[in-house]
PDB file of C-alpha atoms in Angstrom:
ATOM      1  CA  UNK A   1       2.567   5.152 -20.188  1.00 66.00           C
ATOM      2  CA  UNK A   2       4.784   2.596 -18.520  1.00 88.00           C
ATOM      3  CA  UNK A   3       3.622  -0.254 -16.354  1.00 88.00           C
ATOM      4  CA  UNK A   4       5.547   1.284 -13.431  1.00 91.00           C
ATOM      5  CA  UNK A   5       3.550   4.503 -13.738  1.00 91.00           C
ATOM      6  CA  UNK A   6       0.266   2.600 -13.949  1.00 94.00           C
ATOM      7  CA  UNK A   7       1.201   0.613 -10.841  1.00 92.00           C
ATOM      8  CA  UNK A   8       2.142   3.813  -8.992  1.00 91.00           C
ATOM      9  CA  UNK A   9      -1.236   5.342  -9.857  1.00 91.00           C
ATOM     10  CA  UNK A  10      -3.121   2.213  -8.802  1.00 92.00           C
ATOM     11  CA  UNK A  11      -1.273   2.085  -5.467  1.00 92.00           C
ATOM     12  CA  UNK A  12      -1.749   5.818  -4.957  1.00 92.00           C
ATOM     13  CA  UNK A  13      -5.507   5.643  -5.499  1.00 93.00           C
ATOM     14  CA  UNK A  14      -5.768   2.546  -3.282  1.00 93.00           C
ATOM     15  CA  UNK A  15      -4.151   4.586  -0.520  1.00 92.00           C
ATOM     16  CA  UNK A  16      -6.873   7.217  -0.942  1.00 93.00           C
ATOM     17  CA  UNK A  17      -9.689   4.653  -1.040  1.00 93.00           C
ATOM     18  CA  UNK A  18     -11.026   5.140   2.484  1.00 95.00           C
ATOM     19  CA  UNK A  19     -13.407   7.872   3.702  1.00 94.00           C
ATOM     20  CA  UNK A  20     -11.389   8.553   6.869  1.00 96.00           C
ATOM     21  CA  UNK A  21      -8.170   8.939   4.876  1.00 96.00           C
ATOM     22  CA  UNK A  22      -9.906  11.423   2.571  1.00 96.00           C
ATOM     23  CA  UNK A  23     -11.191  13.354   5.610  1.00 96.00           C
ATOM     24  CA  UNK A  24      -7.686  13.443   7.092  1.00 97.00           C
ATOM     25  CA  UNK A  25      -6.302  14.793   3.816  1.00 97.00           C
ATOM     26  CA  UNK A  26      -9.029  17.458   3.690  1.00 96.00           C
ATOM     27  CA  UNK A  27      -8.071  18.558   7.206  1.00 97.00           C
ATOM     28  CA  UNK A  28      -4.371  18.625   6.368  1.00 97.00           C
ATOM     29  CA  UNK A  29      -5.174  20.697   3.278  1.00 96.00           C
ATOM     30  CA  UNK A  30      -6.224  23.395   5.770  1.00 96.00           C
ATOM     31  CA  UNK A  31      -2.859  23.175   7.561  1.00 96.00           C
ATOM     32  CA  UNK A  32      -0.542  20.898   9.520  1.00 97.00           C
ATOM     33  CA  UNK A  33      -2.092  19.090  12.476  1.00 97.00           C
ATOM     34  CA  UNK A  34      -1.144  16.767  15.315  1.00 95.00           C
ATOM     35  CA  UNK A  35      -2.736  13.351  15.751  1.00 93.00           C
ATOM     36  CA  UNK A  36      -4.798  14.690  18.672  1.00 93.00           C
ATOM     37  CA  UNK A  37      -6.105  17.578  16.568  1.00 95.00           C
ATOM     38  CA  UNK A  38      -7.046  15.209  13.748  1.00 96.00           C
ATOM     39  CA  UNK A  39      -8.765  12.817  16.175  1.00 94.00           C
ATOM     40  CA  UNK A  40     -10.747  15.656  17.688  1.00 94.00           C
ATOM     41  CA  UNK A  41     -11.817  17.062  14.320  1.00 95.00           C
ATOM     42  CA  UNK A  42     -12.891  13.725  12.824  1.00 94.00           C
ATOM     43  CA  UNK A  43     -14.462  12.461  16.048  1.00 91.00           C
ATOM     44  CA  UNK A  44     -12.821   9.071  15.697  1.00 84.00           C
ATOM     45  CA  UNK A  45     -10.818   6.813  17.977  1.00 79.00           C
ATOM     46  CA  UNK A  46      -7.090   7.351  18.171  1.00 76.00           C
ATOM     47  CA  UNK A  47      -6.302   3.884  16.890  1.00 90.00           C
ATOM     48  CA  UNK A  48      -8.438   4.386  13.755  1.00 93.00           C
ATOM     49  CA  UNK A  49      -6.798   7.734  12.951  1.00 95.00           C
ATOM     50  CA  UNK A  50      -3.306   6.394  13.637  1.00 93.00           C
ATOM     51  CA  UNK A  51      -3.964   3.370  11.433  1.00 95.00           C
ATOM     52  CA  UNK A  52      -5.088   5.576   8.530  1.00 96.00           C
ATOM     53  CA  UNK A  53      -2.162   7.970   9.011  1.00 96.00           C
ATOM     54  CA  UNK A  54       0.185   4.979   8.824  1.00 95.00           C
ATOM     55  CA  UNK A  55      -1.263   4.019   5.436  1.00 95.00           C
ATOM     56  CA  UNK A  56      -0.889   7.596   4.186  1.00 97.00           C
ATOM     57  CA  UNK A  57       2.693   7.817   5.497  1.00 96.00           C
ATOM     58  CA  UNK A  58       3.653   4.451   4.004  1.00 94.00           C
ATOM     59  CA  UNK A  59       2.505   5.661   0.579  1.00 94.00           C
ATOM     60  CA  UNK A  60       4.355   8.987   1.050  1.00 94.00           C
ATOM     61  CA  UNK A  61       1.154  11.011   0.883  1.00 96.00           C
ATOM     62  CA  UNK A  62       1.670  12.654   4.281  1.00 97.00           C
ATOM     63  CA  UNK A  63       4.739  13.278   6.387  1.00 97.00           C
ATOM     64  CA  UNK A  64       5.104  13.320  10.139  1.00 95.00           C
ATOM     65  CA  UNK A  65       7.533  15.582  11.964  1.00 94.00           C
ATOM     66  CA  UNK A  66       8.390  15.232  15.650  1.00 94.00           C
ATOM     67  CA  UNK A  67       7.630  18.291  17.776  1.00 90.00           C
ATOM     68  CA  UNK A  68       8.581  17.340  21.309  1.00 92.00           C
ATOM     69  CA  UNK A  69       6.354  14.402  22.201  1.00 92.00           C
ATOM     70  CA  UNK A  70       3.874  15.163  19.388  1.00 93.00           C
ATOM     71  CA  UNK A  71       3.958  14.272  15.719  1.00 94.00           C
ATOM     72  CA  UNK A  72       2.745  16.982  13.360  1.00 97.00           C
ATOM     73  CA  UNK A  73       1.347  15.723  10.073  1.00 97.00           C
ATOM     74  CA  UNK A  74       1.354  17.569   6.772  1.00 97.00           C
ATOM     75  CA  UNK A  75       0.665  16.859   3.124  1.00 97.00           C
ATOM     76  CA  UNK A  76       3.801  15.715   1.337  1.00 96.00           C
ATOM     77  CA  UNK A  77       2.695  17.305  -1.916  1.00 95.00           C
ATOM     78  CA  UNK A  78       0.349  20.317  -2.003  1.00 93.00           C
ATOM     79  CA  UNK A  79      -1.075  19.048  -5.310  1.00 95.00           C
ATOM     80  CA  UNK A  80      -3.180  16.679  -3.174  1.00 94.00           C
ATOM     81  CA  UNK A  81      -5.355  19.758  -2.520  1.00 93.00           C
ATOM     82  CA  UNK A  82      -5.898  20.105  -6.281  1.00 95.00           C
ATOM     83  CA  UNK A  83      -6.751  16.410  -6.555  1.00 93.00           C
ATOM     84  CA  UNK A  84      -9.364  16.710  -3.776  1.00 92.00           C
ATOM     85  CA  UNK A  85     -10.815  19.799  -5.465  1.00 93.00           C
ATOM     86  CA  UNK A  86     -11.071  17.991  -8.809  1.00 94.00           C
ATOM     87  CA  UNK A  87     -12.732  15.008  -7.087  1.00 91.00           C
ATOM     88  CA  UNK A  88     -15.316  17.374  -5.588  1.00 89.00           C
ATOM     89  CA  UNK A  89     -15.943  18.926  -9.019  1.00 91.00           C
ATOM     90  CA  UNK A  90     -16.429  15.478 -10.568  1.00 89.00           C
ATOM     91  CA  UNK A  91     -18.883  14.638  -7.774  1.00 86.00           C
ATOM     92  CA  UNK A  92     -20.775  17.884  -8.422  1.00 84.00           C
ATOM     93  CA  UNK A  93     -20.913  17.114 -12.156  1.00 83.00           C
ATOM     94  CA  UNK A  94     -22.388  13.695 -11.430  1.00 81.00           C
ATOM     95  CA  UNK A  95     -24.868  15.265  -9.043  1.00 79.00           C
ATOM     96  CA  UNK A  96     -25.963  17.822 -11.649  1.00 73.00           C
ATOM     97  CA  UNK A  97     -26.412  15.039 -14.214  1.00 73.00           C
ATOM     98  CA  UNK A  98     -28.465  12.995 -11.754  1.00 78.00           C
ATOM     99  CA  UNK A  99     -30.649  15.972 -10.855  1.00 78.00           C
ATOM    100  CA  UNK A 100     -31.222  16.701 -14.555  1.00 76.00           C
ATOM    101  CA  UNK A 101     -32.193  13.085 -15.160  1.00 75.00           C
ATOM    102  CA  UNK A 102     -34.623  13.134 -12.213  1.00 74.00           C
ATOM    103  CA  UNK A 103     -36.151  16.386 -13.475  1.00 75.00           C
ATOM    104  CA  UNK A 104     -36.772  14.776 -16.882  1.00 77.00           C
ATOM    105  CA  UNK A 105     -38.364  11.745 -15.241  1.00 84.00           C
ATOM    106  CA  UNK A 106     -40.651  13.954 -13.153  1.00 82.00           C
ATOM    107  CA  UNK A 107     -41.827  15.987 -16.156  1.00 76.00           C
TER     108      UNK A 107
END
């Protein structure tokens, strides 16, 4: 693997390294949404959502398309959905391991 690829991966994962950005991606996995829709669904201030969308746009993870006076956001690559699914599966695996360990301790 080249250094360029490793740097791309590091930058990509840094762009995902915020809970609000992950939540935004999960919402966009369900379909395209405007900033107002995203704000409403996450229950966060407009400035916080806009700031996180800017990070995601800068790293080419989401795209924004003008629709009149609104911007509609969408995932740039649908494989992001697969990545989020795999992350959830890894979390579940860790949870199962932790539960098993706790069960052994309690025996």
